[in-house]
Short mmCIF file of N, CA and C in Angstrom, two decimals:
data_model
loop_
_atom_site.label_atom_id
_atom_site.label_comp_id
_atom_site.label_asym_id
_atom_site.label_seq_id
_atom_site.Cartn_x
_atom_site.Cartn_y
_atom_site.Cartn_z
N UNK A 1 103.79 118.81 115.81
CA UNK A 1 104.31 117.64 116.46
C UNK A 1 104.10 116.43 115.57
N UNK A 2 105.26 115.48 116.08
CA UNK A 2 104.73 114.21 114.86
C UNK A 2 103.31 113.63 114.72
N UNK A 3 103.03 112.97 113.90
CA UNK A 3 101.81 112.08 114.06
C UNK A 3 101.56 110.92 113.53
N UNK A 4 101.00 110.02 113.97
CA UNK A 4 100.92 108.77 113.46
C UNK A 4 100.43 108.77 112.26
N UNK A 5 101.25 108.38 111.06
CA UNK A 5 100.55 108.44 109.41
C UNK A 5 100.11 106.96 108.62
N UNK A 6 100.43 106.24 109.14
CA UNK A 6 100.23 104.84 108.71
C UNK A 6 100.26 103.79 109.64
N UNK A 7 99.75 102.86 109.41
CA UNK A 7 100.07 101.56 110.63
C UNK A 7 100.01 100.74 109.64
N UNK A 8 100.77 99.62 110.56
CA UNK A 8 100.92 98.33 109.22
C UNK A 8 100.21 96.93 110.57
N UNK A 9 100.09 95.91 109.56
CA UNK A 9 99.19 94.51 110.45
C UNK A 9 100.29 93.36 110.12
N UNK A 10 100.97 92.89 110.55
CA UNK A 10 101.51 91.68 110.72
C UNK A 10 100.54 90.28 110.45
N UNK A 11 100.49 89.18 109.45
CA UNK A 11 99.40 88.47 109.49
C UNK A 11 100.22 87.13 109.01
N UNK A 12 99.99 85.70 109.64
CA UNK A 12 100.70 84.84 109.32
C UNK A 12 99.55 84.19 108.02
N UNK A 13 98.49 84.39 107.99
CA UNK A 13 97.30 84.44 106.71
C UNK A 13 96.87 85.76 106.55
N UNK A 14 97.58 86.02 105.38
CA UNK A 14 97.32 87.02 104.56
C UNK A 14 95.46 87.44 104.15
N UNK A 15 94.85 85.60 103.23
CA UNK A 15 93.65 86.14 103.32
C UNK A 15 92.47 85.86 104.49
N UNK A 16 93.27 85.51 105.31
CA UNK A 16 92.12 85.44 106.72
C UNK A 16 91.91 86.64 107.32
N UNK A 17 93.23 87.18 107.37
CA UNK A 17 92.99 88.66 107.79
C UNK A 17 92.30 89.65 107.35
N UNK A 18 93.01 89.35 105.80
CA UNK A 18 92.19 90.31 104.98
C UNK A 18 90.51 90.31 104.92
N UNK A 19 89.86 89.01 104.80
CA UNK A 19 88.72 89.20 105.40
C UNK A 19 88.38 89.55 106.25
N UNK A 20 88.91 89.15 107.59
CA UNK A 20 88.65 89.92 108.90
C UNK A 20 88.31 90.99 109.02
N UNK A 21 89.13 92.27 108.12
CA UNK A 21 89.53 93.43 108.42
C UNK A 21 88.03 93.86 107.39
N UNK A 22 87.89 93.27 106.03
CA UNK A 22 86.92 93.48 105.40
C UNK A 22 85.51 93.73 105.70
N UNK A 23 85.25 92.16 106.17
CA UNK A 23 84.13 92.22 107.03
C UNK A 23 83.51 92.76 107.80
N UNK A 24 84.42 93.09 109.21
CA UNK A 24 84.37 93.84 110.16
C UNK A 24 83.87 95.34 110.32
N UNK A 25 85.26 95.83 109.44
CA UNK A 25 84.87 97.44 109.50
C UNK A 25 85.31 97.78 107.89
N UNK A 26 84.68 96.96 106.89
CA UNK A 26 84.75 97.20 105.24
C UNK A 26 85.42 97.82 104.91
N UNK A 27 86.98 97.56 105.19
CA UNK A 27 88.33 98.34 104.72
C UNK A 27 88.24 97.74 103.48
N UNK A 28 89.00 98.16 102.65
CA UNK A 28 88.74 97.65 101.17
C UNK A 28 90.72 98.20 101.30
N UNK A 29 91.31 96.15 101.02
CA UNK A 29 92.41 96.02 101.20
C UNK A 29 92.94 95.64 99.73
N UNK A 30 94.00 96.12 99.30
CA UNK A 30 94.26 95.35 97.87
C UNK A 30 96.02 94.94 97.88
N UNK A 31 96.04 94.27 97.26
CA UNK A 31 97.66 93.96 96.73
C UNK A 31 98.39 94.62 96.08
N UNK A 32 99.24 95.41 96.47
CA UNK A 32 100.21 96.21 96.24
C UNK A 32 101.47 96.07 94.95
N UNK A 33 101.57 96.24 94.10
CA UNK A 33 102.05 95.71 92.89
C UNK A 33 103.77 96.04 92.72
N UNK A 34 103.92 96.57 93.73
CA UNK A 34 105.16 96.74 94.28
C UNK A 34 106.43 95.71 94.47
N UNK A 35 107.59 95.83 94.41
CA UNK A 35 108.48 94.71 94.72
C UNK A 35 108.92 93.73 95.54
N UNK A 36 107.69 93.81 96.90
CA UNK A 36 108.00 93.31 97.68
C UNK A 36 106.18 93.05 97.77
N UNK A 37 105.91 91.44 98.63
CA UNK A 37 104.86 91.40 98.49
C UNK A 37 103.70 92.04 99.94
N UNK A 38 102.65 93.10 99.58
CA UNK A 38 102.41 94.21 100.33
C UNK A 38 100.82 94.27 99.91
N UNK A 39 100.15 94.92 100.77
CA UNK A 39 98.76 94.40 100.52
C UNK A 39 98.47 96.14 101.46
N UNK A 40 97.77 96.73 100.62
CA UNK A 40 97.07 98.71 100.82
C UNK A 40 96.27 98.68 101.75
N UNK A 41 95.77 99.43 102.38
CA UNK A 41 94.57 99.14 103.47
C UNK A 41 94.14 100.83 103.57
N UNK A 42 93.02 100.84 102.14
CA UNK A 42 92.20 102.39 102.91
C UNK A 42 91.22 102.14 103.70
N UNK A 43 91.12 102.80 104.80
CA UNK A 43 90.41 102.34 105.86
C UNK A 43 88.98 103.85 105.78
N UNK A 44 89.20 104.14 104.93
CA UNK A 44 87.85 105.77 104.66
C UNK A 44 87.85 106.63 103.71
N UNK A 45 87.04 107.10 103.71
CA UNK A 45 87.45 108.97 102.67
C UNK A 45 88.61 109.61 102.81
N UNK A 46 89.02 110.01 101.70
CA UNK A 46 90.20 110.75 101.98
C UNK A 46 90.02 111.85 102.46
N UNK A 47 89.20 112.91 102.79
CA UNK A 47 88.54 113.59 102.92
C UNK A 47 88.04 113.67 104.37
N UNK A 48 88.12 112.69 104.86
CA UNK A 48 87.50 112.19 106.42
C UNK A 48 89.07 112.22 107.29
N UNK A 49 89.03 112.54 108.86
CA UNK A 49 90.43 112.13 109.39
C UNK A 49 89.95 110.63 109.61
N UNK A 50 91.47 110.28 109.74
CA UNK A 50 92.08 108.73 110.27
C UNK A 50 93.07 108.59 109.18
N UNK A 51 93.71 107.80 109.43
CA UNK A 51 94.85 107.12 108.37
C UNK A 51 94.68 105.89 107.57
N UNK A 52 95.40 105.28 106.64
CA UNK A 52 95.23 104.17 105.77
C UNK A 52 96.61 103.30 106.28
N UNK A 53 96.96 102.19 105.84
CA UNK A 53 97.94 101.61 105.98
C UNK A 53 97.91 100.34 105.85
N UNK A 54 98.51 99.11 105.69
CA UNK A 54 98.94 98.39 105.58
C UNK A 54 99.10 96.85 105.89
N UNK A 55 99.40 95.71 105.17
CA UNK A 55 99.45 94.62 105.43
C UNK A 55 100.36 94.03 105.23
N UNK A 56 101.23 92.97 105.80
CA UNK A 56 102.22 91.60 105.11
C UNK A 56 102.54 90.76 106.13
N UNK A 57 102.75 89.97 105.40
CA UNK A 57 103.11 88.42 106.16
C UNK A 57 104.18 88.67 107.19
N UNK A 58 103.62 87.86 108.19
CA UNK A 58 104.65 87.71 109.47
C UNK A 58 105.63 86.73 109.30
N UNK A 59 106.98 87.62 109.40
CA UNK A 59 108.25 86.83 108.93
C UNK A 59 108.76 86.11 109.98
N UNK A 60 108.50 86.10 111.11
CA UNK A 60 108.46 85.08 112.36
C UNK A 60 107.90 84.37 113.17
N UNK A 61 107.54 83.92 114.48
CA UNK A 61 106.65 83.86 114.81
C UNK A 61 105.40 84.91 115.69
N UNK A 62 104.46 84.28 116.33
CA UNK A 62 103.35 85.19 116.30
C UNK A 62 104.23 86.17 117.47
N UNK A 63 102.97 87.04 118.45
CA UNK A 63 103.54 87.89 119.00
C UNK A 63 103.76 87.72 119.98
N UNK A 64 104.78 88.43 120.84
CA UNK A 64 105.72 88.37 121.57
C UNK A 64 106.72 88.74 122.29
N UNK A 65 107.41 88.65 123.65
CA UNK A 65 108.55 89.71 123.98
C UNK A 65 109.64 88.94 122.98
N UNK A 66 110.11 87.70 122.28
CA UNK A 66 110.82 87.40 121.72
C UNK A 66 110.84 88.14 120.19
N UNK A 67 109.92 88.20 119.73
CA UNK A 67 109.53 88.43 118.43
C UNK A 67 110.15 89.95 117.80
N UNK A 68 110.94 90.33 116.66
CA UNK A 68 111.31 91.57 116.50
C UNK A 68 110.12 92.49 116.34
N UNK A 69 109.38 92.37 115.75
CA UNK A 69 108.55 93.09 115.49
C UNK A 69 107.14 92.55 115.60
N UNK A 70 106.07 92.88 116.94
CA UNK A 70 105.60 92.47 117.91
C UNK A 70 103.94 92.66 117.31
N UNK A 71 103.19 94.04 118.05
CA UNK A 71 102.55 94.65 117.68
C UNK A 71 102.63 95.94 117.83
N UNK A 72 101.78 96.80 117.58
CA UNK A 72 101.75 98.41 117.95
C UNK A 72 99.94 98.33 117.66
N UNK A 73 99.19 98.91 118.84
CA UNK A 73 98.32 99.01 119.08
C UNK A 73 97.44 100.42 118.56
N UNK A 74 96.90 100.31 117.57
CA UNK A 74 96.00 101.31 117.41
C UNK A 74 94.30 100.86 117.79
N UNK A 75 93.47 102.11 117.47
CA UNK A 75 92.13 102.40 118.19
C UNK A 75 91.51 102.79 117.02
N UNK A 76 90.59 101.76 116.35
CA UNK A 76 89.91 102.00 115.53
C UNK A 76 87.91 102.94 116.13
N UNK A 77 87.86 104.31 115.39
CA UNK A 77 86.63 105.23 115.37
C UNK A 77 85.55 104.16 115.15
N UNK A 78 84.33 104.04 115.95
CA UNK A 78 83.43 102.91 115.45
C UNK A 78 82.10 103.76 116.00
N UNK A 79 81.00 103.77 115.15
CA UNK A 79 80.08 104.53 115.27
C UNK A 79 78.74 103.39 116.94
N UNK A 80 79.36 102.31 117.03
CA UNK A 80 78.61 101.23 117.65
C UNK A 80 79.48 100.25 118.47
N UNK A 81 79.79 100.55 119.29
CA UNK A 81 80.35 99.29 119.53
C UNK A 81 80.35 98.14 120.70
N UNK A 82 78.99 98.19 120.78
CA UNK A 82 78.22 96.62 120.86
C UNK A 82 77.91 96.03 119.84
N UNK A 83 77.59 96.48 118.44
CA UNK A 83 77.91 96.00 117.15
C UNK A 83 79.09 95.62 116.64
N UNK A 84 80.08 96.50 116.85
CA UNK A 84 81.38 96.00 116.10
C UNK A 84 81.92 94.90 116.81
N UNK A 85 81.76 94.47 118.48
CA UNK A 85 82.39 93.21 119.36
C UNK A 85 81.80 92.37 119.31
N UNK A 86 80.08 92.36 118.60
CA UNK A 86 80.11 91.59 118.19
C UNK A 86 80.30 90.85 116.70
N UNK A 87 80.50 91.82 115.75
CA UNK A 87 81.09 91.21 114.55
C UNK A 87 82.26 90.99 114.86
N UNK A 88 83.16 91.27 115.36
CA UNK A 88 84.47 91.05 115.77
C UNK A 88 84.52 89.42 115.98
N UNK A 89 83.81 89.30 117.14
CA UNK A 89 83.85 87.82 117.38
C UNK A 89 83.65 87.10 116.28
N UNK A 90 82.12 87.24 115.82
CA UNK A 90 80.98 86.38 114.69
C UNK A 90 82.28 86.24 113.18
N UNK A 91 83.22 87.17 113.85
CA UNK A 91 84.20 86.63 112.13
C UNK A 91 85.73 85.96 112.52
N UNK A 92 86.16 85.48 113.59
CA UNK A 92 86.83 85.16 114.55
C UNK A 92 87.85 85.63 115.30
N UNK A 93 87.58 87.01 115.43
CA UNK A 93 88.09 87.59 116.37
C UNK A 93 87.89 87.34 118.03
N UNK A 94 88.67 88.14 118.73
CA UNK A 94 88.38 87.69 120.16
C UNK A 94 88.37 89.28 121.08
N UNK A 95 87.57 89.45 122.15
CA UNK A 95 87.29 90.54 122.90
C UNK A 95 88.44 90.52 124.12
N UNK A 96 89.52 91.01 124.14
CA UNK A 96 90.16 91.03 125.18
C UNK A 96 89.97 91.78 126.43
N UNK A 97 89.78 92.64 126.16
CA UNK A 97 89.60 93.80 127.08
C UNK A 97 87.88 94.37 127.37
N UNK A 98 87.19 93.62 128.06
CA UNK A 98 85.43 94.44 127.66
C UNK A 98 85.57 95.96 127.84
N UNK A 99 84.28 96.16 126.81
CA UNK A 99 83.97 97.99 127.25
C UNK A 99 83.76 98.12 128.83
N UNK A 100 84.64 99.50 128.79
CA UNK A 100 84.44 100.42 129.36
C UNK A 100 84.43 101.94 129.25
N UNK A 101 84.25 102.45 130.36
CA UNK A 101 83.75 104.23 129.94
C UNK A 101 85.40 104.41 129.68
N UNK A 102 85.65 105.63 129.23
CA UNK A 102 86.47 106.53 129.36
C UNK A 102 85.31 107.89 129.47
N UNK A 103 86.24 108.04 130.64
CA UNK A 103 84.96 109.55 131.26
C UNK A 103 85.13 110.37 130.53
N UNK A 104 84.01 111.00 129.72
CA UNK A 104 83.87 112.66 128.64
C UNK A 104 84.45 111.91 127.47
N UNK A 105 84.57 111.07 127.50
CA UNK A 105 85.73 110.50 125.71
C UNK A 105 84.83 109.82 125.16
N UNK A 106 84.48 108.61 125.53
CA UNK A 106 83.52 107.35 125.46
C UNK A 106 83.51 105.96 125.31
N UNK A 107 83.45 104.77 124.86
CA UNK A 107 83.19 103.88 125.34
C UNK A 107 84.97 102.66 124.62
N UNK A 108 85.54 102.14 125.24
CA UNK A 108 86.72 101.88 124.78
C UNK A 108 86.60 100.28 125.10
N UNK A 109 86.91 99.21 124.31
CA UNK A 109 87.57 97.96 124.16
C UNK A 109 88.43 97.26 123.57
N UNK A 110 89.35 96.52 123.85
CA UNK A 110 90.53 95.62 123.50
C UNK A 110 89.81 94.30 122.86
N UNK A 111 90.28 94.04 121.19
CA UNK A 111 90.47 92.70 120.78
C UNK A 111 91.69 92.42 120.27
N UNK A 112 91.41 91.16 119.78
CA UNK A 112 92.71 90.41 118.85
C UNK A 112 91.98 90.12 117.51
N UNK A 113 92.61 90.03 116.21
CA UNK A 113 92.30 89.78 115.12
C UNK A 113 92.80 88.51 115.09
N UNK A 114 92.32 87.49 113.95
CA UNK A 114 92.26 86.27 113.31
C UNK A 114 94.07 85.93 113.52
N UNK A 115 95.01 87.03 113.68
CA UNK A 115 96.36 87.10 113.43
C UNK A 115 97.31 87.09 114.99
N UNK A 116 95.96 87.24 116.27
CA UNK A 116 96.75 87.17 117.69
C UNK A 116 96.82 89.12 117.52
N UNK A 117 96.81 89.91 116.52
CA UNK A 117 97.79 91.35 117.12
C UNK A 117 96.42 92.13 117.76
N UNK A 118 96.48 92.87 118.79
CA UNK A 118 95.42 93.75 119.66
C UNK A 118 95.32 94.96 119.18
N UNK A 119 93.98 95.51 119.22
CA UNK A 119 93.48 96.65 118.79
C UNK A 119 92.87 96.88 119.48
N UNK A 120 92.31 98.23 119.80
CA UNK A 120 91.31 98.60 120.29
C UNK A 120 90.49 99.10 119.34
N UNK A 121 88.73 99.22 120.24
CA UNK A 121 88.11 99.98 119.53
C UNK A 121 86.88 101.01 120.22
N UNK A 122 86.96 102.25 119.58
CA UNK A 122 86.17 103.26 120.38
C UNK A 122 84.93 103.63 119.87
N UNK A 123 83.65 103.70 120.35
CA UNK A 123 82.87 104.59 120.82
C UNK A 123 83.05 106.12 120.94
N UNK A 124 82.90 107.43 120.30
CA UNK A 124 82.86 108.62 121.32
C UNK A 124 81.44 108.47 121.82
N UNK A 125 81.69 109.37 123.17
CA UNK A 125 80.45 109.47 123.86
C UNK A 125 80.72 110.42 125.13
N UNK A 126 80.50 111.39 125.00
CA UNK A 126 81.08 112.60 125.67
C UNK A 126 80.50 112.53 127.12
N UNK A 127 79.14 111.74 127.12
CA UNK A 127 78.58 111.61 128.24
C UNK A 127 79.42 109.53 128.92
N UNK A 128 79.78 109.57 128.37
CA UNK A 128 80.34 107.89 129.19
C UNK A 128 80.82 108.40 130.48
N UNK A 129 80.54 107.66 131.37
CA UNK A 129 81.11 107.48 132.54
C UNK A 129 81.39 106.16 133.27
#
């Protein structure tokens, strides 16, 4: 079946984000030398699951039902995350959604990055309730 192989970040500051994303959860983002201007995002081992993907400037405004291309919400693996919401914030992110359980899965919350777009981020924890 298909699967999600890349995600890309919409950012109206290129290096605000890019710190954001750095800081946070030490993606190590680079500039893409390519013909169009594009910025790499390995987000782990290659060797490890999850995917890598992507950055560029938002060619409109922020997000939106007007906006062509909005967000798409992924769920970043986080070994802590009463640690990560709060680096999230401490680098100016925002907590949209507080933790909660997901029963047998584990612990799940909604932010926004420096850029307005929402992510989540998970906890496993087989025992959450």
């Amino acid at each position: 079946m298909p699967r999600v192989i890349h995600f890309e970040i919409r950012a109206e500051d290129i290096e605000r984000a890019k710190k954001f994303y750095e800081d946070v959860f030490g993606w190590k983002i680079e500039k893409w030398e390519g013909p169009i201007e594009y910025w790499n995002i390995t987000t782990g081992k290659q060797e490890e699951p999850g995917i890598n993907g992507g950055m560029m400037r938002r060619q409109v405004g922020g997000p939106g039902a007007d906006t062509p291309i909005s967000t798409y919400i992924c769920t970043i693996d986080v070994p802590d995350i009463d640690k990560y919401l709060n680096q999230i914030q401490k680098h100016g992110g925002k907590v949209t959604g507080e933790k909660r359980p997901i029963p047998g899965v584990g612990w799940l919350a909604y932010c926004l990055d420096t850029e307005k777009n929402i992510f989540g981020i998970m906890q496993p924890d087989m025992s959450a309730r």
